[in-house]
Amino acid sequence: MATINDIGVAAAINIVTAFAFFIAFAIFRIQPVNDRVYFPKWYIKGLRTSSIQTGGFGSKFINLDFRSYVRFLNWMPEALKMPEPELVDHAGLDSVVYLRIYLLGLKIFFPIACVAFTAMVPVNWTNKGLDGLKHSNISYSDIDKLSLSNIPNGSPRFWVHLCMAYVITFWTCFMLKREYQNIALMRLQFLANDERRPNQFTVLVRNIPTDPHESICELVEHFFKVNHPDHYLTFQAVHDASKLSELVQTRKQMQNLLDYNLNKHTRTLSKRPVIKMGFLGCCGEEVDGIKYYTSMVESLTREIIEEKDKLRTGTKSIVPAAFVSFKSRWGAAVCAQTQQSRDPTEWLTEWAAEPRDIYYDNLALPYVDLKIRRIIVAVAYFFLTFFFMIPIAFVQSLANIEGIEKAFPFLKPLIEVKLLKSIIQGFLPGIALKIFLMFLPRILMQMSKFEGFVSTSSLERRAASRFYMFQFINVFLGSIVTGTAFQQLNKFLNQSANDIPKTIGVSIPMKATFFITYIMVDGWAGVAGEILRLKPLIIYHLKNSFLVRTEKDREEATDPGTIGFNTGEPQIQLYFLLGLVYAAVSPILLPFIIVFFGLAYVVYRHQVINVYNQKYESAGKFWPDVHRRVVTALIVSQLLLMGLLSTKQASKSTPLLLVLPVLTIGFHIHCKGRYQPAFVTYPLQEAMIKDTLERTREPDLNLKAFFRNAYAHPEFRVGENLELEMAVEKPDKLPELVATKRGSWRNTPLPSKHNSPYSP
């Protein structure tokens, strides 16, 4: 079990590591050769075109202004200077709302920490409950005397913890409500002031029924002209272009290899590069590299053109889904938020995401397959969560050496070296857990893609939800259960089953030391490592050395990255969970969480301003998920405290805690009904206001030209020469008669001019 000395060693290691990262970042960021790595967003916006230069050839690569090295921490105040409205214009509302999660953590936990250290820590420290358990073989350290475990069973001092639980609940709910209200208003204001975008007028239609008399395109045109005659404008069919995407990707790889060989030939003009055609290029016939890759690029280009023509002219590649655009936002809102046919499983509509947010690979999936896919993923997720308990148990074995020594005395001489023991218990468990979690987000993202979500934002939100549940079950509950088992292993083996809950009740607060080590590794050193961007730095210089020929190649070699909602937000929620659970149990953990939120806010604000380039803009649509997870963490903290007090024989105070989960659930229902609609639906009133203002300012607006190729597959957006048509039309006095090839009239309320007027 980690002692105060072990925590001190871990803190020293992580503080030194974080400071080293900051110094390295301060030096790297001012070097002209690294300018595109640490300021890519300004290059993308076109506001930065050349790196720092101070004169001379050497200054193109190395900053020779020594005064800039003295001000190595000036990036921190600079990151805080940009006001929030300007930051919304610069980086988008998603980035600003994401940063507000860190601010919410500071607003919640700083006042709670002040109250806890004033009222609870003295109460816990001045008791001697753990001293009376020495004969019970329960392992503990001096730092555990700051927790609830140090209070004897049945003590009247548990009323302090009860009152603290009420304070935590009411303060957290107050801050959550205020933040929900502010962000809902920010979202509505952002949508009202946002520039015209295709997704404001477009609806994604899925599960289009088949008809023997009409193709998908004819069916969509007919259905919306009949059912939305005054607002329907145009549509974009969805093609299964998976083969085309593979060809384009292969051509890109061949083009990169061709560029590499051309660069190689440029450096050594006397010798042409050759490649071997055998296994992995290690054996076989030698051929001219430039000629080979040139022929491959030309051949793939011809195949791409042929595949495009086949997709344009054929109908077999069209899937039962389409992007339908309307003449007004009001018309799109009505269509997206209402049922389109009497069969609720057909003509399913939802708001279309931004064109850059669409995940085109999943649009071709049959709608009926989605439920089957989600069942398969749910089963796979269950087994993934279950089997991950094995590495969690291994990590906890590192954190509880005393328990292992008591059960297996022959290992004692090997791990009893003082410095080695401090490093193992104070630093190694956190870094081991971090390594085990490193590859998990990629697996969960692939699961989300398999489920069939059609936008990058929904993919990330789904992956974030699964990652949070995974961390809650494995990292939090798994660490507590397995950690308690290892920590009190000797006692578990020599006591009756009736006494095990009491042992767990004493041991759970003691797990705060393990979570402290994890917070320091992941939240301190990990956040500092994020700003260093070591991996993008290495990749950029490798590409710059071997693949870059033009300025465009240099732009493509730069990877600005994104905020990574699917990985970052669940990690933040884990800290919310730990803070709320241990605030009334072991407040010593709170200062470490506060340092994380403060440091992460500054670091990620700098990254949002200078580095990250978001792939999409959802206008903070993920905030209801953030709110729900914090509320869940609050309820878990209340239930856990209730269970702990019941094991401590505090029967009089425990029933009063039953009120808190009920109040918290009621609070969540109120917020969901009051604020969540702003994130799910678009008010018709707001849509009409924006449409009216737009028609007044631009009466001759050509919306059909604006939508041209907006939602076409990315490989089709270049080279299309569609005829421009005016979208503003005078309303007809009579409804338009819609031509149809269908033998059935079940969806056509108006007579067709191609059929008998006496048809039923």
mmCIF file of C-alpha atoms in Angstrom, residues 292-591:
data_model
loop_
_atom_site.group_PDB
_atom_site.id
_atom_site.type_symbol
_atom_site.label_atom_id
_atom_site.label_comp_id
_atom_site.label_asym_id
_atom_site.label_seq_id
_atom_site.Cartn_x
_atom_site.Cartn_y
_atom_site.Cartn_z
ATOM 1 C CA TYR A 292 6.997 1.387 -62.361
ATOM 2 C CA TYR A 293 5.185 3.767 -60.016
ATOM 3 C CA THR A 294 4.377 6.159 -62.880
ATOM 4 C CA SER A 295 2.679 3.349 -64.772
ATOM 5 C CA MET A 296 0.825 2.292 -61.599
ATOM 6 C CA VAL A 297 -0.459 5.846 -60.995
ATOM 7 C CA GLU A 298 -1.598 6.189 -64.615
ATOM 8 C CA SER A 299 -3.334 2.792 -64.540
ATOM 9 C CA LEU A 300 -5.135 3.578 -61.274
ATOM 10 C CA THR A 301 -6.175 6.984 -62.610
ATOM 11 C CA ARG A 302 -7.859 5.307 -65.599
ATOM 12 C CA GLU A 303 -9.599 2.827 -63.288
ATOM 13 C CA ILE A 304 -10.839 5.686 -61.088
ATOM 14 C CA ILE A 305 -12.299 7.522 -64.080
ATOM 15 C CA GLU A 306 -14.034 4.352 -65.282
ATOM 16 C CA GLU A 307 -15.422 3.639 -61.820
ATOM 17 C CA LYS A 308 -16.743 7.213 -61.534
ATOM 18 C CA ASP A 309 -18.523 6.914 -64.881
ATOM 19 C CA LYS A 310 -20.019 3.567 -63.841
ATOM 20 C CA LEU A 311 -21.326 5.053 -60.573
ATOM 21 C CA ARG A 312 -22.738 8.123 -62.325
ATOM 22 C CA THR A 313 -24.649 6.242 -65.000
ATOM 23 C CA GLY A 314 -25.625 3.078 -63.135
ATOM 24 C CA THR A 315 -28.329 2.557 -60.541
ATOM 25 C CA LYS A 316 -27.055 -0.595 -58.833
ATOM 26 C CA SER A 317 -24.644 1.382 -56.638
ATOM 27 C CA ILE A 318 -27.403 3.645 -55.246
ATOM 28 C CA VAL A 319 -28.407 2.670 -51.702
ATOM 29 C CA PRO A 320 -31.817 3.307 -50.021
ATOM 30 C CA ALA A 321 -30.718 6.589 -48.455
ATOM 31 C CA ALA A 322 -30.544 10.175 -49.673
ATOM 32 C CA PHE A 323 -29.729 13.721 -48.613
ATOM 33 C CA VAL A 324 -32.824 15.848 -49.256
ATOM 34 C CA SER A 325 -32.443 19.645 -49.316
ATOM 35 C CA PHE A 326 -35.204 22.198 -48.836
ATOM 36 C CA LYS A 327 -35.775 25.798 -49.818
ATOM 37 C CA SER A 328 -35.858 26.934 -46.189
ATOM 38 C CA ARG A 329 -34.628 25.929 -42.771
ATOM 39 C CA TRP A 330 -38.241 25.821 -41.643
ATOM 40 C CA GLY A 331 -39.086 23.180 -44.240
ATOM 41 C CA ALA A 332 -36.032 21.109 -43.287
ATOM 42 C CA ALA A 333 -36.918 21.356 -39.579
ATOM 43 C CA VAL A 334 -40.463 20.136 -40.207
ATOM 44 C CA CYS A 335 -39.224 17.177 -42.232
ATOM 45 C CA ALA A 336 -36.396 16.226 -39.860
ATOM 46 C CA GLN A 337 -38.564 16.318 -36.744
ATOM 47 C CA THR A 338 -41.742 14.579 -37.942
ATOM 48 C CA GLN A 339 -42.821 11.101 -39.066
ATOM 49 C CA GLN A 340 -43.022 10.888 -42.867
ATOM 50 C CA SER A 341 -45.207 7.837 -43.502
ATOM 51 C CA ARG A 342 -47.756 5.642 -41.773
ATOM 52 C CA ASP A 343 -45.096 2.950 -41.428
ATOM 53 C CA PRO A 344 -42.719 4.282 -38.746
ATOM 54 C CA THR A 345 -39.862 2.086 -40.044
ATOM 55 C CA GLU A 346 -39.822 3.668 -43.538
ATOM 56 C CA TRP A 347 -38.723 7.101 -44.750
ATOM 57 C CA LEU A 348 -36.811 7.755 -41.536
ATOM 58 C CA THR A 349 -35.526 11.319 -41.372
ATOM 59 C CA GLU A 350 -32.939 13.048 -39.217
ATOM 60 C CA TRP A 351 -30.918 16.218 -39.461
ATOM 61 C CA ALA A 352 -27.987 15.757 -41.804
ATOM 62 C CA ALA A 353 -24.594 16.433 -40.287
ATOM 63 C CA GLU A 354 -22.108 18.786 -41.893
ATOM 64 C CA PRO A 355 -20.673 17.456 -45.183
ATOM 65 C CA ARG A 356 -17.232 17.206 -43.585
ATOM 66 C CA ASP A 357 -18.787 15.324 -40.637
ATOM 67 C CA ILE A 358 -20.425 12.588 -42.740
ATOM 68 C CA TYR A 359 -18.895 9.114 -42.454
ATOM 69 C CA TYR A 360 -19.706 7.935 -45.978
ATOM 70 C CA ASP A 361 -18.631 4.314 -45.496
ATOM 71 C CA ASN A 362 -21.664 3.621 -43.279
ATOM 72 C CA LEU A 363 -24.277 5.268 -45.495
ATOM 73 C CA ALA A 364 -24.322 2.187 -47.720
ATOM 74 C CA LEU A 365 -25.218 -0.158 -44.852
ATOM 75 C CA PRO A 366 -28.757 -1.599 -45.043
ATOM 76 C CA TYR A 367 -30.863 -0.159 -42.270
ATOM 77 C CA VAL A 368 -32.124 -3.601 -41.226
ATOM 78 C CA ASP A 369 -28.578 -4.718 -40.495
ATOM 79 C CA LEU A 370 -27.965 -1.993 -37.917
ATOM 80 C CA LYS A 371 -29.754 -3.705 -35.027
ATOM 81 C CA ILE A 372 -27.932 -6.966 -35.701
ATOM 82 C CA ARG A 373 -24.621 -5.126 -35.794
ATOM 83 C CA ARG A 374 -25.360 -3.398 -32.496
ATOM 84 C CA ILE A 375 -26.199 -6.692 -30.804
ATOM 85 C CA ILE A 376 -22.897 -8.144 -32.030
ATOM 86 C CA VAL A 377 -20.989 -5.114 -30.754
ATOM 87 C CA ALA A 378 -22.777 -5.285 -27.384
ATOM 88 C CA VAL A 379 -21.680 -8.900 -26.934
ATOM 89 C CA ALA A 380 -18.105 -8.100 -27.999
ATOM 90 C CA TYR A 381 -18.038 -5.113 -25.636
ATOM 91 C CA PHE A 382 -19.174 -7.313 -22.744
ATOM 92 C CA PHE A 383 -16.337 -9.791 -23.266
ATOM 93 C CA LEU A 384 -13.810 -6.986 -23.771
ATOM 94 C CA THR A 385 -14.863 -5.436 -20.462
ATOM 95 C CA PHE A 386 -14.815 -8.795 -18.683
ATOM 96 C CA PHE A 387 -11.369 -9.911 -19.862
ATOM 97 C CA PHE A 388 -9.820 -6.517 -19.130
ATOM 98 C CA MET A 389 -10.164 -7.368 -15.435
ATOM 99 C CA ILE A 390 -6.977 -9.443 -15.831
ATOM 100 C CA PRO A 391 -4.626 -6.478 -16.452
ATOM 101 C CA ILE A 392 -6.537 -4.494 -13.807
ATOM 102 C CA ALA A 393 -5.767 -7.232 -11.261
ATOM 103 C CA PHE A 394 -2.109 -7.130 -12.308
ATOM 104 C CA VAL A 395 -1.968 -3.351 -11.795
ATOM 105 C CA GLN A 396 -3.531 -3.672 -8.351
ATOM 106 C CA SER A 397 -1.003 -6.337 -7.390
ATOM 107 C CA LEU A 398 1.706 -3.731 -7.966
ATOM 108 C CA ALA A 399 -0.140 -1.221 -5.792
ATOM 109 C CA ASN A 400 -0.519 -3.588 -2.807
ATOM 110 C CA ILE A 401 2.847 -5.159 -2.166
ATOM 111 C CA GLU A 402 2.213 -5.583 1.572
ATOM 112 C CA GLY A 403 -0.755 -7.847 0.911
ATOM 113 C CA ILE A 404 1.311 -9.988 -1.450
ATOM 114 C CA GLU A 405 4.161 -10.165 1.079
ATOM 115 C CA LYS A 406 1.828 -11.392 3.813
ATOM 116 C CA ALA A 407 0.344 -14.096 1.610
ATOM 117 C CA PHE A 408 3.659 -15.017 -0.097
ATOM 118 C CA PRO A 409 6.536 -14.265 2.323
ATOM 119 C CA PHE A 410 9.227 -15.676 -0.007
ATOM 120 C CA LEU A 411 8.864 -12.598 -2.275
ATOM 121 C CA LYS A 412 9.666 -10.173 0.549
ATOM 122 C CA PRO A 413 13.494 -9.916 0.116
ATOM 123 C CA LEU A 414 13.082 -9.168 -3.594
ATOM 124 C CA ILE A 415 10.760 -6.179 -3.268
ATOM 125 C CA GLU A 416 11.747 -4.775 0.119
ATOM 126 C CA VAL A 417 14.389 -2.335 -1.203
ATOM 127 C CA LYS A 418 13.081 1.035 -0.002
ATOM 128 C CA LEU A 419 13.552 3.179 -3.134
ATOM 129 C CA LEU A 420 12.444 0.400 -5.470
ATOM 130 C CA LYS A 421 9.376 -0.221 -3.331
ATOM 131 C CA SER A 422 8.417 3.488 -3.413
ATOM 132 C CA ILE A 423 8.761 3.626 -7.194
ATOM 133 C CA ILE A 424 6.761 0.416 -7.674
ATOM 134 C CA GLN A 425 3.893 1.475 -5.427
ATOM 135 C CA GLY A 426 3.882 5.203 -6.120
ATOM 136 C CA PHE A 427 4.577 5.406 -9.854
ATOM 137 C CA LEU A 428 4.405 2.015 -11.585
ATOM 138 C CA PRO A 429 0.663 1.240 -11.045
ATOM 139 C CA GLY A 430 -0.422 4.504 -12.668
ATOM 140 C CA ILE A 431 1.879 4.152 -15.668
ATOM 141 C CA ALA A 432 0.930 0.478 -16.110
ATOM 142 C CA LEU A 433 -2.792 1.330 -16.176
ATOM 143 C CA LYS A 434 -2.095 4.156 -18.635
ATOM 144 C CA ILE A 435 -0.311 1.744 -20.981
ATOM 145 C CA PHE A 436 -3.117 -0.820 -20.812
ATOM 146 C CA LEU A 437 -5.686 1.871 -21.704
ATOM 147 C CA MET A 438 -3.612 3.270 -24.582
ATOM 148 C CA PHE A 439 -5.042 1.083 -27.359
ATOM 149 C CA LEU A 440 -8.593 0.867 -26.044
ATOM 150 C CA PRO A 441 -10.023 4.010 -27.777
ATOM 151 C CA ARG A 442 -9.048 2.671 -31.213
ATOM 152 C CA ILE A 443 -10.854 -0.599 -30.514
ATOM 153 C CA LEU A 444 -13.983 1.216 -29.308
ATOM 154 C CA MET A 445 -13.955 3.530 -32.337
ATOM 155 C CA GLN A 446 -13.843 0.518 -34.662
ATOM 156 C CA MET A 447 -16.796 -0.933 -32.751
ATOM 157 C CA SER A 448 -18.740 2.299 -33.281
ATOM 158 C CA LYS A 449 -17.976 2.235 -36.999
ATOM 159 C CA PHE A 450 -19.187 -1.352 -37.203
ATOM 160 C CA GLU A 451 -22.450 -0.304 -35.511
ATOM 161 C CA GLY A 452 -23.221 1.908 -38.488
ATOM 162 C CA PHE A 453 -23.242 5.518 -37.262
ATOM 163 C CA VAL A 454 -23.163 7.925 -40.205
ATOM 164 C CA SER A 455 -21.246 10.918 -38.845
ATOM 165 C CA THR A 456 -17.875 11.376 -37.204
ATOM 166 C CA SER A 457 -19.468 13.296 -34.328
ATOM 167 C CA SER A 458 -21.914 10.463 -33.555
ATOM 168 C CA LEU A 459 -19.083 7.937 -33.841
ATOM 169 C CA GLU A 460 -17.048 9.868 -31.303
ATOM 170 C CA ARG A 461 -19.978 10.324 -28.937
ATOM 171 C CA ARG A 462 -20.749 6.599 -29.066
ATOM 172 C CA ALA A 463 -17.103 5.634 -28.532
ATOM 173 C CA ALA A 464 -16.891 8.134 -25.657
ATOM 174 C CA SER A 465 -19.963 6.583 -24.017
ATOM 175 C CA ARG A 466 -18.472 3.089 -24.222
ATOM 176 C CA PHE A 467 -15.069 4.311 -23.014
ATOM 177 C CA TYR A 468 -16.688 5.960 -20.006
ATOM 178 C CA MET A 469 -18.620 2.797 -19.103
ATOM 179 C CA PHE A 470 -15.439 0.783 -19.565
ATOM 180 C CA GLN A 471 -13.503 3.039 -17.208
ATOM 181 C CA PHE A 472 -16.323 3.061 -14.688
ATOM 182 C CA ILE A 473 -16.524 -0.746 -14.597
ATOM 183 C CA ASN A 474 -12.848 -1.641 -14.930
ATOM 184 C CA VAL A 475 -10.745 1.313 -13.800
ATOM 185 C CA PHE A 476 -12.998 2.449 -10.964
ATOM 186 C CA LEU A 477 -15.015 -0.543 -9.740
ATOM 187 C CA GLY A 478 -12.433 -3.076 -10.917
ATOM 188 C CA SER A 479 -9.589 -1.280 -9.177
ATOM 189 C CA ILE A 480 -11.589 -1.033 -5.951
ATOM 190 C CA VAL A 481 -12.670 -4.687 -5.915
ATOM 191 C CA THR A 482 -9.388 -6.276 -7.025
ATOM 192 C CA GLY A 483 -7.365 -3.723 -5.083
ATOM 193 C CA THR A 484 -9.274 -4.455 -1.902
ATOM 194 C CA ALA A 485 -8.827 -8.184 -2.475
ATOM 195 C CA PHE A 486 -5.043 -7.820 -2.864
ATOM 196 C CA GLN A 487 -4.766 -5.208 -0.124
ATOM 197 C CA GLN A 488 -6.521 -7.342 2.492
ATOM 198 C CA LEU A 489 -5.592 -10.708 0.974
ATOM 199 C CA ASN A 490 -4.380 -12.212 4.241
ATOM 200 C CA LYS A 491 -7.529 -11.140 6.074
ATOM 201 C CA PHE A 492 -9.782 -12.460 3.302
ATOM 202 C CA LEU A 493 -8.148 -15.874 3.570
ATOM 203 C CA ASN A 494 -8.632 -16.099 7.350
ATOM 204 C CA GLN A 495 -12.068 -14.605 8.067
ATOM 205 C CA SER A 496 -15.684 -15.622 7.697
ATOM 206 C CA ALA A 497 -17.772 -14.505 4.745
ATOM 207 C CA ASN A 498 -19.938 -12.308 7.013
ATOM 208 C CA ASP A 499 -16.962 -10.065 7.839
ATOM 209 C CA ILE A 500 -15.884 -9.454 4.229
ATOM 210 C CA PRO A 501 -18.275 -6.461 3.646
ATOM 211 C CA LYS A 502 -16.854 -4.749 6.730
ATOM 212 C CA THR A 503 -13.310 -5.249 5.452
ATOM 213 C CA ILE A 504 -14.309 -3.795 2.062
ATOM 214 C CA GLY A 505 -15.969 -0.844 3.802
ATOM 215 C CA VAL A 506 -12.717 -0.043 5.576
ATOM 216 C CA SER A 507 -10.551 -0.648 2.506
ATOM 217 C CA ILE A 508 -12.397 1.324 -0.193
ATOM 218 C CA PRO A 509 -11.381 4.752 1.182
ATOM 219 C CA MET A 510 -7.792 3.507 1.258
ATOM 220 C CA LYS A 511 -7.811 3.061 -2.547
ATOM 221 C CA ALA A 512 -7.546 6.833 -2.848
ATOM 222 C CA THR A 513 -3.752 6.431 -2.814
ATOM 223 C CA PHE A 514 -3.833 4.332 -5.996
ATOM 224 C CA PHE A 515 -6.059 6.840 -7.779
ATOM 225 C CA ILE A 516 -3.755 9.657 -6.660
ATOM 226 C CA THR A 517 -0.834 7.958 -8.412
ATOM 227 C CA TYR A 518 -2.957 7.477 -11.538
ATOM 228 C CA ILE A 519 -4.054 11.135 -11.557
ATOM 229 C CA MET A 520 -0.445 12.287 -11.327
ATOM 230 C CA VAL A 521 0.684 10.048 -14.195
ATOM 231 C CA ASP A 522 -2.262 10.647 -16.514
ATOM 232 C CA GLY A 523 -3.433 14.087 -15.406
ATOM 233 C CA TRP A 524 -0.125 15.806 -14.713
ATOM 234 C CA ALA A 525 2.606 14.235 -16.835
ATOM 235 C CA GLY A 526 0.107 13.086 -19.483
ATOM 236 C CA VAL A 527 -1.312 16.582 -20.026
ATOM 237 C CA ALA A 528 2.179 18.064 -20.160
ATOM 238 C CA GLY A 529 3.118 15.428 -22.744
ATOM 239 C CA GLU A 530 0.113 16.448 -24.864
ATOM 240 C CA ILE A 531 1.486 19.934 -25.435
ATOM 241 C CA LEU A 532 4.913 18.594 -26.447
ATOM 242 C CA ARG A 533 3.380 16.739 -29.464
ATOM 243 C CA LEU A 534 6.375 14.448 -29.716
ATOM 244 C CA LYS A 535 4.766 11.925 -32.092
ATOM 245 C CA PRO A 536 3.490 14.541 -34.629
ATOM 246 C CA LEU A 537 6.886 16.270 -34.406
ATOM 247 C CA ILE A 538 8.797 13.098 -35.352
ATOM 248 C CA ILE A 539 6.343 12.143 -38.114
ATOM 249 C CA TYR A 540 6.441 15.638 -39.614
ATOM 250 C CA HIS A 541 10.240 15.709 -39.839
ATOM 251 C CA LEU A 542 10.357 12.190 -41.310
ATOM 252 C CA LYS A 543 7.843 13.171 -44.002
ATOM 253 C CA ASN A 544 9.584 16.483 -44.525
ATOM 254 C CA SER A 545 12.866 14.685 -45.109
ATOM 255 C CA PHE A 546 11.688 11.927 -47.459
ATOM 256 C CA LEU A 547 8.318 12.782 -49.026
ATOM 257 C CA VAL A 548 7.900 16.562 -49.185
ATOM 258 C CA ARG A 549 8.573 18.136 -52.589
ATOM 259 C CA THR A 550 6.243 21.147 -52.689
ATOM 260 C CA GLU A 551 4.595 23.509 -50.239
ATOM 261 C CA LYS A 552 1.367 21.539 -50.629
ATOM 262 C CA ASP A 553 3.184 18.363 -49.600
ATOM 263 C CA ARG A 554 4.469 20.176 -46.534
ATOM 264 C CA GLU A 555 0.923 21.186 -45.593
ATOM 265 C CA GLU A 556 -0.270 17.589 -45.920
ATOM 266 C CA ALA A 557 2.659 16.379 -43.793
ATOM 267 C CA THR A 558 1.376 18.458 -40.879
ATOM 268 C CA ASP A 559 -1.142 16.698 -38.634
ATOM 269 C CA PRO A 560 -2.851 19.301 -36.416
ATOM 270 C CA GLY A 561 -5.079 16.721 -34.734
ATOM 271 C CA THR A 562 -8.356 17.397 -32.916
ATOM 272 C CA ILE A 563 -9.540 17.647 -29.330
ATOM 273 C CA GLY A 564 -10.324 13.914 -29.461
ATOM 274 C CA PHE A 565 -13.723 13.909 -27.773
ATOM 275 C CA ASN A 566 -13.906 10.106 -27.812
ATOM 276 C CA THR A 567 -10.768 9.835 -25.651
ATOM 277 C CA GLY A 568 -10.527 13.129 -23.768
ATOM 278 C CA GLU A 569 -14.067 13.495 -22.428
ATOM 279 C CA PRO A 570 -14.276 10.019 -20.800
ATOM 280 C CA GLN A 571 -10.943 10.685 -19.091
ATOM 281 C CA ILE A 572 -12.304 13.953 -17.716
ATOM 282 C CA GLN A 573 -15.433 12.156 -16.527
ATOM 283 C CA LEU A 574 -13.275 9.664 -14.637
ATOM 284 C CA TYR A 575 -11.817 12.578 -12.664
ATOM 285 C CA PHE A 576 -15.323 13.896 -11.968
ATOM 286 C CA LEU A 577 -16.252 10.438 -10.692
ATOM 287 C CA LEU A 578 -13.178 10.136 -8.476
ATOM 288 C CA GLY A 579 -13.580 13.644 -7.105
ATOM 289 C CA LEU A 580 -17.258 13.261 -6.230
ATOM 290 C CA VAL A 581 -16.830 9.777 -4.738
ATOM 291 C CA TYR A 582 -13.838 10.622 -2.575
ATOM 292 C CA ALA A 583 -14.814 14.198 -1.633
ATOM 293 C CA ALA A 584 -16.757 12.922 1.393
ATOM 294 C CA VAL A 585 -14.638 9.795 1.904
ATOM 295 C CA SER A 586 -10.981 10.771 1.463
ATOM 296 C CA PRO A 587 -10.608 14.502 0.624
ATOM 297 C CA ILE A 588 -6.825 14.185 0.232
ATOM 298 C CA LEU A 589 -7.484 13.302 -3.420
ATOM 299 C CA LEU A 590 -9.147 16.647 -4.254
ATOM 300 C CA PRO A 591 -6.002 18.852 -4.566
#
